[in-house]
PDB file of C-alpha atoms in Angstrom:
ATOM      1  CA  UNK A 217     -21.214  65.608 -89.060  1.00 47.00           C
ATOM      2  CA  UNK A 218     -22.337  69.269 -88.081  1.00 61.00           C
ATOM      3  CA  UNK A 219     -20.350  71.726 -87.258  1.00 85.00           C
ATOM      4  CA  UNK A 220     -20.088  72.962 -83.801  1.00 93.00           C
ATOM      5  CA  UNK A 221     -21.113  76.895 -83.621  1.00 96.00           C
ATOM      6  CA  UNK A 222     -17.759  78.849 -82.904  1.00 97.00           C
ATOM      7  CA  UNK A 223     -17.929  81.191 -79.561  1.00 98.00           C
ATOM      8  CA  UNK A 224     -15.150  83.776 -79.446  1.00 98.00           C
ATOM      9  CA  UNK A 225     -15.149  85.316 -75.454  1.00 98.00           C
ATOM     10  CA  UNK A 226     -13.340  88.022 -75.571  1.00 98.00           C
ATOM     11  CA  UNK A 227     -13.115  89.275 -72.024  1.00 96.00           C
ATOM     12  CA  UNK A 228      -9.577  90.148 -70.086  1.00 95.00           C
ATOM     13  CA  UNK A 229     -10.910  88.309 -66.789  1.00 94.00           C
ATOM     14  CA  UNK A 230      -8.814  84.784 -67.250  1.00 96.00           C
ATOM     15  CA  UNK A 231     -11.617  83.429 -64.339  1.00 94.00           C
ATOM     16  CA  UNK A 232     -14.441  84.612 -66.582  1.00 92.00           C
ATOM     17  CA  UNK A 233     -12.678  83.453 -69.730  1.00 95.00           C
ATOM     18  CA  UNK A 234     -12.064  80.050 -68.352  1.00 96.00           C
ATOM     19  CA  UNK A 235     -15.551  79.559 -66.590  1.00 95.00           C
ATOM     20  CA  UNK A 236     -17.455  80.497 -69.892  1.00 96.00           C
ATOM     21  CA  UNK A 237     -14.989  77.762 -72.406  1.00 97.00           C
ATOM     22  CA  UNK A 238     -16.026  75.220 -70.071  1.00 97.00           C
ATOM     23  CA  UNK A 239     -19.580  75.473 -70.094  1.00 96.00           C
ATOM     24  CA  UNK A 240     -20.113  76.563 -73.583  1.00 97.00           C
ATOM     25  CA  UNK A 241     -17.778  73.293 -74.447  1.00 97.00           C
ATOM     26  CA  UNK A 242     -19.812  70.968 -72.292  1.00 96.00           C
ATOM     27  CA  UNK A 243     -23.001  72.513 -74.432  1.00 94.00           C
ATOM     28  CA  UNK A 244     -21.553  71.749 -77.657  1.00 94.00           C
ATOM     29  CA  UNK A 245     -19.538  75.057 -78.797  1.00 96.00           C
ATOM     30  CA  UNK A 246     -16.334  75.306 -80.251  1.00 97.00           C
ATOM     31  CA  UNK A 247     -14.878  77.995 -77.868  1.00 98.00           C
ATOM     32  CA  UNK A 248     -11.643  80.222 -79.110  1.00 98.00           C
ATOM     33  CA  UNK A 249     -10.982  82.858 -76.040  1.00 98.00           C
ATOM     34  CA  UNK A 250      -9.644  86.245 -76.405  1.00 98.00           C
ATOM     35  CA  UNK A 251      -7.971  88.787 -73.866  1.00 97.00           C
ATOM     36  CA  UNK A 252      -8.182  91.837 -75.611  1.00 97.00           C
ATOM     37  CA  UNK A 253      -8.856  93.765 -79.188  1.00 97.00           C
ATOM     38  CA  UNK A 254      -5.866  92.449 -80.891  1.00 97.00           C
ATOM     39  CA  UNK A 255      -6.283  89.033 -80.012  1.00 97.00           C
ATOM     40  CA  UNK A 256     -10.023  89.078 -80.919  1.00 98.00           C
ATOM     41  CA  UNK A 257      -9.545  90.608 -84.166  1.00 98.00           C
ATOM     42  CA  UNK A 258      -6.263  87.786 -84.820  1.00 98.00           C
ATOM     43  CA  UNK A 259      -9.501  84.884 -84.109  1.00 98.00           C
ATOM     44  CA  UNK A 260     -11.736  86.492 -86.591  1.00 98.00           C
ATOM     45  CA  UNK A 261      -9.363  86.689 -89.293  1.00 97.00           C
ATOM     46  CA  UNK A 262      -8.279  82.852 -88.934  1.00 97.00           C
ATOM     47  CA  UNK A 263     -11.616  81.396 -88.460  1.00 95.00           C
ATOM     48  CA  UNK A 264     -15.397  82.184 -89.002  1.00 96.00           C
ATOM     49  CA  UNK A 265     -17.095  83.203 -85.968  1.00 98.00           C
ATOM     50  CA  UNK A 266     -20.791  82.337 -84.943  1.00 98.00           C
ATOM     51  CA  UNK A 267     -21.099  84.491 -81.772  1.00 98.00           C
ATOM     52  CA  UNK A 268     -18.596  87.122 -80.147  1.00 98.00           C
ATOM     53  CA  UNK A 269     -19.168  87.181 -76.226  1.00 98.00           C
ATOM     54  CA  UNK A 270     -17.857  90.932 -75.840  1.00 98.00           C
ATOM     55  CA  UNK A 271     -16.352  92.750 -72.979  1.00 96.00           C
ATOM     56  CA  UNK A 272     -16.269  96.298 -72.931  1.00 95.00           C
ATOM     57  CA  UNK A 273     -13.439  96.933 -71.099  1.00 93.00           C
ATOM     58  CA  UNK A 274     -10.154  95.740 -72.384  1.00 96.00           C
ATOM     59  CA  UNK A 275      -6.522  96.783 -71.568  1.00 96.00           C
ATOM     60  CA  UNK A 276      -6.332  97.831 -75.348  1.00 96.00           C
ATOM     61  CA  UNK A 277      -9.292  99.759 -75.274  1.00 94.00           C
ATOM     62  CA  UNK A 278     -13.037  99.872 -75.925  1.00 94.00           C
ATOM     63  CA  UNK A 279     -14.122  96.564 -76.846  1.00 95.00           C
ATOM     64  CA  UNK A 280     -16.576  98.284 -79.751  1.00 96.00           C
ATOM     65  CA  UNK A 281     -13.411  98.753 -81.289  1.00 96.00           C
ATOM     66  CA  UNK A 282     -12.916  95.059 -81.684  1.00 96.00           C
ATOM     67  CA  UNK A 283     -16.051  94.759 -83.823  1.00 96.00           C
ATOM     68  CA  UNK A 284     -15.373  98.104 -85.826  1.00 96.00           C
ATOM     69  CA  UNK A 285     -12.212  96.589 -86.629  1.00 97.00           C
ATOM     70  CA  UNK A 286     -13.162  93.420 -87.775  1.00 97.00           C
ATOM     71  CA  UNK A 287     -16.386  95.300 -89.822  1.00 96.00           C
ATOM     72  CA  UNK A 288     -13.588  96.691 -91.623  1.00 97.00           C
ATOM     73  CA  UNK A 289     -11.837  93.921 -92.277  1.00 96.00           C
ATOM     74  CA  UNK A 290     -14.771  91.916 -92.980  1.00 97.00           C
ATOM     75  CA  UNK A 291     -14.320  89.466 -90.583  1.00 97.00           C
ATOM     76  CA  UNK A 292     -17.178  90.394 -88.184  1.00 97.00           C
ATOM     77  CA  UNK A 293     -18.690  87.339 -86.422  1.00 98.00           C
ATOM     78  CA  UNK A 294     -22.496  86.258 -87.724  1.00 97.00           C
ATOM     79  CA  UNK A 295     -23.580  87.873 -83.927  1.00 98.00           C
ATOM     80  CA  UNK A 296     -22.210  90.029 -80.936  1.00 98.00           C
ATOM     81  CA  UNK A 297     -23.491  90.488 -77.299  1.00 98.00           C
ATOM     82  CA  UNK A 298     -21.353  93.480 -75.451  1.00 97.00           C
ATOM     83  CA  UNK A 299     -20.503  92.150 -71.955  1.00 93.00           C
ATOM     84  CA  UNK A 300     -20.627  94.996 -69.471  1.00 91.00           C
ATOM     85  CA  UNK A 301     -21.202  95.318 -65.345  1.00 89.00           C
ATOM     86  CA  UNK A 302     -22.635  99.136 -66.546  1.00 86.00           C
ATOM     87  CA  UNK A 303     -26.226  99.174 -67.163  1.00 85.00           C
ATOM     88  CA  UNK A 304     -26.625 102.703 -67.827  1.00 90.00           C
ATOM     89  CA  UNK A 305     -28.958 103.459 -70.973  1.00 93.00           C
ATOM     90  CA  UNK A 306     -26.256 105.344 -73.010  1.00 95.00           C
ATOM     91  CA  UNK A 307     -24.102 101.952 -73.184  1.00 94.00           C
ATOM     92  CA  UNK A 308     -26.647  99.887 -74.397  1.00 94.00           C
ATOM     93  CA  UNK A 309     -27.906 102.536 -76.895  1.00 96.00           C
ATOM     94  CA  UNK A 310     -23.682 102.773 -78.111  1.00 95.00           C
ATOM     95  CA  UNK A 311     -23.732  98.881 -78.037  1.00 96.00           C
ATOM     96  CA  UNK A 312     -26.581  98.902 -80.147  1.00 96.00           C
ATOM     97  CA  UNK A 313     -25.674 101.498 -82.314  1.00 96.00           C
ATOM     98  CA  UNK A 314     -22.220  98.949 -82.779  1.00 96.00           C
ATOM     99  CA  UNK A 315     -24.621  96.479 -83.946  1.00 95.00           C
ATOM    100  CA  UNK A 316     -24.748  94.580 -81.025  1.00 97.00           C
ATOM    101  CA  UNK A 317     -27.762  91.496 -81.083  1.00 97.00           C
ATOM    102  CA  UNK A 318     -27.745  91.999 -77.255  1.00 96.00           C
ATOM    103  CA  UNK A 319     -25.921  93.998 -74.111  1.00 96.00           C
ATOM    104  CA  UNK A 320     -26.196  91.895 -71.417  1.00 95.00           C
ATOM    105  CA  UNK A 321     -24.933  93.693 -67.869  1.00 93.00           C
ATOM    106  CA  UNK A 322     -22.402  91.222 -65.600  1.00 89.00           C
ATOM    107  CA  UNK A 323     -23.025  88.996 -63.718  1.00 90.00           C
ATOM    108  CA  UNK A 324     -25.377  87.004 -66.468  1.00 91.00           C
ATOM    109  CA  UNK A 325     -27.798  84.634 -65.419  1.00 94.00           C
ATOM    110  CA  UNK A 326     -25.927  81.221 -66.559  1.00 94.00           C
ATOM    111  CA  UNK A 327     -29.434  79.969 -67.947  1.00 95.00           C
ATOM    112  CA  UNK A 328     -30.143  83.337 -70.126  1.00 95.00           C
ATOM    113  CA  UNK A 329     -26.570  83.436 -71.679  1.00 95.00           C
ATOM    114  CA  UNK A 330     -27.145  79.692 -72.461  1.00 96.00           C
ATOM    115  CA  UNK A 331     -30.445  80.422 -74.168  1.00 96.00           C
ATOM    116  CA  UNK A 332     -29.275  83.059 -76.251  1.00 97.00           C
ATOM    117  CA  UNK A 333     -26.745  81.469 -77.499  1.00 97.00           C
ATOM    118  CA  UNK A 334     -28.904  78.754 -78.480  1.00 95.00           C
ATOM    119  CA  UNK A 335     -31.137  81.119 -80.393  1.00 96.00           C
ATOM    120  CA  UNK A 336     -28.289  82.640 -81.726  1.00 96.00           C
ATOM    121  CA  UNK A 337     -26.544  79.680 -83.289  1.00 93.00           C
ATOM    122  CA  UNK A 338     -29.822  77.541 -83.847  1.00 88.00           C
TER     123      UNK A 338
END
């Protein structure tokens, strides 16, 4: 049997949290949830991760941090998206220079996030 890809959401919204488990598990993910830096960084280092959903904002801090931290640790997931409701240039260019795949800007279509996933973890 295949492996399910492994999501880690890592957002501090429990609404946003709980809306994206269930319809990443009814498409086939395994789904591990995460409310800020600490806890993401705890997932990583207990369990591969195929793609980090990322929020920017967490009440530990920037949520780049997350993803510098488990760099160094080398426990980075295989890909990251940032999460952010701030479309300005300069964040995606800092996202990007994070090594972000994507930035997507809040609220995400439900079909787009679905189909990047999908080419992520295809």
């Amino acid at each position: 049997m295949e492996a399910r890809p492994h999501l880690l959401i890592v957002d501090d919204s429990a609404d946003v949290t709980a809306a994206l488990r269930i319809l990443f598990e009814e498409t086939g993910h395994d789904v591990s949830v995460a409310a800020s830096i600490h806890d993401a960084v705890s997932v990583a280092r207990t369990r591969s991760v195929d793609v980090m959903l990322l929020d920017l904002t967490l009440p530990d801090g920037d949520g780049l941090s997350a993803l510098a931290r488990m760099r160094d640790e080398a426990v980075a997931p295989r890909v990251t998206a940032a999460l952010t409701g701030r479309a300005e240039p300069e964040i995606a260019a800092r996202c990007t220079a994070a090594g972000c795949a994507a930035v997507l800007v809040k609220p995400v279509p439900i079909a787009e996030l679905l189909r990047r996933v999908r080419e992520w973890t295809s």
